[in-house]
Short mmCIF file of C-alpha atoms and ligand atoms in Angstrom, two decimals:
data_model
loop_
_atom_site.label_atom_id
_atom_site.label_comp_id
_atom_site.label_asym_id
_atom_site.label_seq_id
_atom_site.Cartn_x
_atom_site.Cartn_y
_atom_site.Cartn_z
CA MET A 107 0.70 47.25 31.03
CA ALA A 108 -2.42 46.84 28.41
CA THR A 109 -5.12 45.99 30.08
CA ALA A 110 -8.04 43.84 28.31
CA THR A 111 -11.91 44.12 29.13
CA SER A 112 -14.44 40.91 28.80
CA THR A 113 -14.01 39.02 26.96
CA THR A 114 -16.23 35.88 28.33
CA THR A 115 -19.42 35.05 26.19
CA THR A 116 -21.62 36.70 28.75
CA THR A 117 -21.66 39.54 30.61
CA ASN A 118 -23.89 39.75 33.99
CA LEU A 119 -24.81 43.40 33.83
CA GLY A 120 -25.49 45.65 37.43
CA ILE A 121 -27.39 48.89 36.61
CA LEU A 122 -26.93 51.98 39.77
CA ILE A 123 -29.43 54.52 39.60
CA SER A 124 -30.84 57.51 42.23
CA GLY A 125 -34.07 58.55 39.83
CA ARG A 126 -35.54 58.90 36.61
CA GLY A 127 -33.74 56.04 35.21
CA SER A 128 -33.68 56.82 31.14
CA ASN A 129 -30.07 55.86 30.28
CA MET A 130 -30.88 52.57 32.07
CA GLU A 131 -34.16 52.27 30.03
CA ALA A 132 -32.08 52.51 26.66
CA ILE A 133 -30.02 49.86 27.96
CA LEU A 134 -32.62 48.29 29.09
CA ALA A 135 -34.50 48.21 25.73
CA ALA A 136 -31.36 47.62 23.68
CA VAL A 137 -30.89 44.71 25.19
CA LYS A 138 -34.60 43.78 24.90
CA ALA A 139 -34.59 44.31 21.24
CA GLY A 140 -31.52 42.25 21.15
CA ARG A 141 -28.86 44.87 20.06
CA ILE A 142 -26.34 44.03 23.07
CA PRO A 143 -26.55 40.32 23.11
CA SER A 144 -23.79 39.60 24.94
CA ALA A 145 -25.24 41.04 27.69
CA ARG A 146 -27.77 40.00 30.89
CA PRO A 147 -29.47 42.71 33.06
CA ARG A 148 -29.47 41.09 36.82
CA ILE A 149 -30.41 43.69 38.25
CA VAL A 150 -31.34 47.35 39.11
CA ILE A 151 -29.95 49.05 42.35
CA SER A 152 -31.61 51.91 43.74
CA ASN A 153 -30.32 54.09 46.70
CA LYS A 154 -33.26 56.54 46.68
CA ALA A 155 -36.97 54.03 47.53
CA ASP A 156 -38.97 56.76 45.40
CA ALA A 157 -36.66 56.20 41.96
CA ALA A 158 -39.16 56.24 39.59
CA GLY A 159 -36.61 53.92 37.07
CA LEU A 160 -37.28 51.17 39.90
CA LYS A 161 -41.06 50.40 38.13
CA THR A 162 -39.60 50.73 34.79
CA ALA A 163 -37.49 48.00 35.55
CA GLU A 164 -40.06 45.59 36.89
CA ARG A 165 -41.61 46.73 33.69
CA TYR A 166 -38.62 45.22 31.49
CA GLY A 167 -38.51 42.09 33.85
CA VAL A 168 -34.99 43.20 35.97
CA PRO A 169 -35.06 42.45 38.91
CA THR A 170 -34.62 46.04 42.12
CA LYS A 171 -33.55 46.61 45.06
CA VAL A 172 -33.09 49.69 47.05
CA VAL A 173 -30.18 49.93 49.02
CA LEU A 174 -30.30 53.13 51.84
CA PRO A 175 -27.35 54.10 52.96
CA GLU A 176 -29.09 54.55 56.50
CA GLY A 177 -25.79 56.36 57.28
CA ALA A 178 -23.45 54.74 55.96
CA LYS A 179 -21.32 56.35 53.41
CA GLY A 180 -17.94 55.47 51.21
CA TRP A 181 -17.03 52.16 51.67
CA ASP A 182 -19.63 50.93 54.08
CA TYR A 183 -22.23 52.32 52.17
CA ASP A 184 -20.75 50.24 49.19
CA LYS A 185 -19.82 47.05 50.32
CA LYS A 186 -23.89 46.95 50.76
CA LEU A 187 -23.74 47.31 46.16
CA VAL A 188 -21.27 44.98 45.77
CA ALA A 189 -23.40 42.20 48.60
CA ALA A 190 -26.25 43.01 46.40
CA LEU A 191 -24.70 42.87 42.99
CA GLU A 192 -22.85 39.62 43.78
CA GLY A 193 -25.76 38.00 45.25
CA ALA A 194 -27.41 38.92 41.82
CA GLY A 195 -24.60 37.66 39.46
CA VAL A 196 -22.52 40.62 38.71
CA THR A 197 -19.24 39.68 39.97
CA PRO A 198 -15.56 41.26 39.11
CA GLN A 199 -14.89 37.96 36.75
CA ASP A 200 -18.35 38.83 34.57
CA GLY A 201 -20.13 41.79 35.69
CA LEU A 202 -20.10 45.01 34.85
CA VAL A 203 -22.05 47.52 36.81
CA CYS A 204 -23.21 50.78 34.74
CA LEU A 205 -24.41 53.73 36.91
CA ALA A 206 -26.82 55.29 34.91
CA GLY A 207 -27.55 58.91 37.15
CA PHE A 208 -26.17 57.52 40.18
CA MET A 209 -25.93 60.83 42.28
CA ARG A 210 -23.22 59.14 44.82
CA ILE A 211 -20.06 59.13 44.57
CA ILE A 212 -18.51 55.76 44.44
CA SER A 213 -15.55 54.79 46.61
CA PRO A 214 -11.55 53.68 45.37
CA GLU A 215 -12.31 49.85 47.41
CA PHE A 216 -15.38 49.88 44.69
CA VAL A 217 -13.68 51.03 41.80
CA ARG A 218 -11.09 48.75 43.19
CA HIS A 219 -13.29 45.66 43.92
CA PHE A 220 -15.40 45.96 40.47
CA LYS A 221 -11.78 46.81 38.78
CA LEU A 222 -11.94 48.55 35.52
CA ARG A 223 -16.30 47.41 35.52
CA VAL A 224 -17.70 49.84 36.28
CA LEU A 225 -18.85 52.83 33.62
CA ASN A 226 -20.24 55.89 33.88
CA ILE A 227 -22.56 58.40 31.90
CA HIS A 228 -21.87 62.19 32.04
CA PRO A 229 -23.92 65.04 30.98
CA ALA A 230 -20.54 67.08 29.18
CA LEU A 231 -17.43 66.54 27.05
CA LEU A 232 -15.15 64.91 29.65
CA PRO A 233 -12.80 66.90 30.78
CA SER A 234 -15.72 69.78 30.66
CA PHE A 235 -17.88 70.15 33.26
CA PRO A 236 -17.13 67.33 35.55
CA GLY A 237 -19.19 67.33 38.80
CA LEU A 238 -22.95 68.49 39.17
CA HIS A 239 -25.23 70.72 37.35
CA ALA A 240 -22.81 69.82 34.08
CA GLN A 241 -24.86 71.32 30.82
CA ARG A 242 -25.42 73.99 33.47
CA GLN A 243 -21.64 74.83 33.82
CA ALA A 244 -21.63 74.45 29.81
CA VAL A 245 -24.70 77.33 29.31
CA GLU A 246 -23.05 79.11 31.82
CA TYR A 247 -19.74 79.26 30.03
CA GLY A 248 -20.71 80.05 27.03
CA VAL A 249 -19.33 77.02 25.36
CA LYS A 250 -20.75 76.07 21.52
CA VAL A 251 -20.52 72.56 21.61
CA SER A 252 -21.03 70.10 24.33
CA GLY A 253 -22.30 66.87 24.77
CA CYS A 254 -22.05 63.86 27.43
CA THR A 255 -19.01 61.09 27.59
CA VAL A 256 -19.48 57.50 28.92
CA HIS A 257 -15.84 56.23 30.95
CA PHE A 258 -14.51 54.65 33.03
CA VAL A 259 -14.94 54.98 36.70
CA ASP A 260 -11.80 55.12 38.35
CA GLU A 261 -10.30 56.58 41.88
CA GLY A 262 -11.68 60.40 40.71
CA VAL A 263 -15.11 61.83 40.61
CA ASP A 264 -15.70 61.98 36.66
CA SER A 265 -12.22 61.50 36.19
CA GLY A 266 -11.41 57.91 33.95
CA PRO A 267 -10.66 57.15 30.47
CA VAL A 268 -13.00 57.86 28.06
CA ILE A 269 -14.60 54.64 26.13
CA LEU A 270 -17.60 56.77 23.76
CA GLN A 271 -18.51 60.92 23.84
CA ARG A 272 -21.40 62.87 21.19
CA THR A 273 -21.54 65.72 20.07
CA VAL A 274 -24.70 68.15 20.17
CA PRO A 275 -24.44 71.90 20.02
CA VAL A 276 -25.40 74.16 21.96
CA GLU A 277 -28.21 77.20 20.82
CA ASP A 278 -27.95 81.16 21.70
CA ASN A 279 -31.04 80.04 23.30
CA ASP A 280 -30.46 77.53 25.38
CA THR A 281 -31.06 76.55 28.79
CA GLU A 282 -29.52 74.14 31.12
CA GLU A 283 -33.53 72.07 30.28
CA THR A 284 -33.28 72.49 26.69
CA LEU A 285 -29.41 71.68 26.51
CA ALA A 286 -29.95 68.18 28.99
CA ALA A 287 -32.20 67.59 26.35
CA ARG A 288 -30.54 67.69 23.76
CA ILE A 289 -27.75 66.01 25.22
CA LEU A 290 -29.71 63.18 26.99
CA GLU A 291 -31.00 62.46 23.24
CA GLN A 292 -27.36 61.49 22.70
CA GLU A 293 -26.56 59.83 25.77
CA HIS A 294 -29.33 57.22 25.36
CA LYS A 295 -27.24 56.30 21.94
CA ALA A 296 -23.80 56.05 23.78
CA TYR A 297 -24.61 54.01 26.64
CA PRO A 298 -26.20 50.91 24.90
CA GLU A 299 -22.85 51.22 22.56
CA ALA A 300 -20.58 51.80 25.23
CA VAL A 301 -22.01 48.49 27.17
CA ARG A 302 -22.37 46.52 23.98
CA LEU A 303 -18.30 47.35 23.18
CA PHE A 304 -17.57 45.87 27.08
CA SER A 305 -19.86 42.93 26.54
CA GLU A 306 -18.12 42.33 23.21
CA GLY A 307 -14.87 42.50 24.74
CA ARG A 308 -14.08 44.94 22.13
CA LEU A 309 -12.49 48.02 25.07
CA ARG A 310 -9.07 47.74 25.77
CA VAL A 311 -7.48 49.89 28.36
CA GLU A 312 -4.00 51.77 28.50
CA GLY A 313 -3.07 53.93 30.94
CA ARG A 314 -5.58 57.28 29.89
CA LYS A 315 -6.73 55.74 26.41
CA VAL A 316 -9.37 53.67 25.49
CA PHE A 317 -8.64 51.75 22.01
CA ILE A 318 -11.90 50.16 20.28
CA ARG A 319 -11.48 47.16 18.43
CA SER A 320 -13.33 46.73 14.92
CA SER A 321 -15.69 43.99 15.12
CA SER A 322 -14.46 42.19 11.36
C1 GAR B 1870 -28.11 61.62 32.72
O1 GAR B 1870 -28.11 62.79 32.30
C2 GAR B 1870 -26.76 61.76 33.43
O2 GAR B 1870 -25.84 62.04 32.46
C3 GAR B 1870 -26.74 62.49 35.08
O3 GAR B 1870 -27.95 62.04 35.40
C4 GAR B 1870 -28.83 62.16 34.32
C5 GAR B 1870 -29.88 60.86 34.85
O4 GAR B 1870 -30.75 60.59 33.88
N1 GAR B 1870 -25.46 62.02 35.08
C6 GAR B 1870 -24.35 63.13 36.11
O5 GAR B 1870 -24.88 64.45 35.79
C7 GAR B 1870 -23.66 61.86 36.80
N2 GAR B 1870 -22.26 62.99 36.49
P1 GAR B 1870 -31.46 59.35 33.80
O6 GAR B 1870 -31.71 58.62 35.47
O7 GAR B 1870 -32.64 60.13 32.82
O8 GAR B 1870 -30.63 58.24 33.42
#
């Protein structure tokens, strides 16, 4: 059965981070520059108190919140995320949750709560190299091309329907770090673009496939 994503006029964004937050910043900068007119950043949430991205979000004037696990796992932790998101206006009706270097696995309950309203960016061309250290996996495997993937989050790990991918060459002398830097430049283009497409109601999901409606 076909499922259409947001067609409301405003999409309320909640961005989840754990560290640097450069993808978060790419999204916030795109909104600020007027490149995603139908999205409103409502909150940035970190599971770590010292995440550098929190200060960046403050510079953009976006409310921030630290939600520490304090031993809570799975849905027990994710319920706290839902409360923080919904308290900021990011709801299953008009919200979009962007995982941006959020280094926790989201529970199936969270995914079902925000059905087809959770996006993730991964630094590899999925389904290759899921999980941790994707760029190191690519260098060690010896692939000639890698890149990044923005996808809907489903109940698996890095396994949801693919929205956009951007490629980069892998050079003979690449290290994990040099490849990561090359991929990151593309991440910063792909993620804001995917958020824009979602917020304009232009993504249609059928099974594993995401179809992008043209803007005409
Ligand atoms: C990014 O490269 C992102 O793709 C990756 O973490 C980095 C976060 O950087 N995410 C994953 O590996 C998720 N499996 P950022 O905090 O500067 O956006």
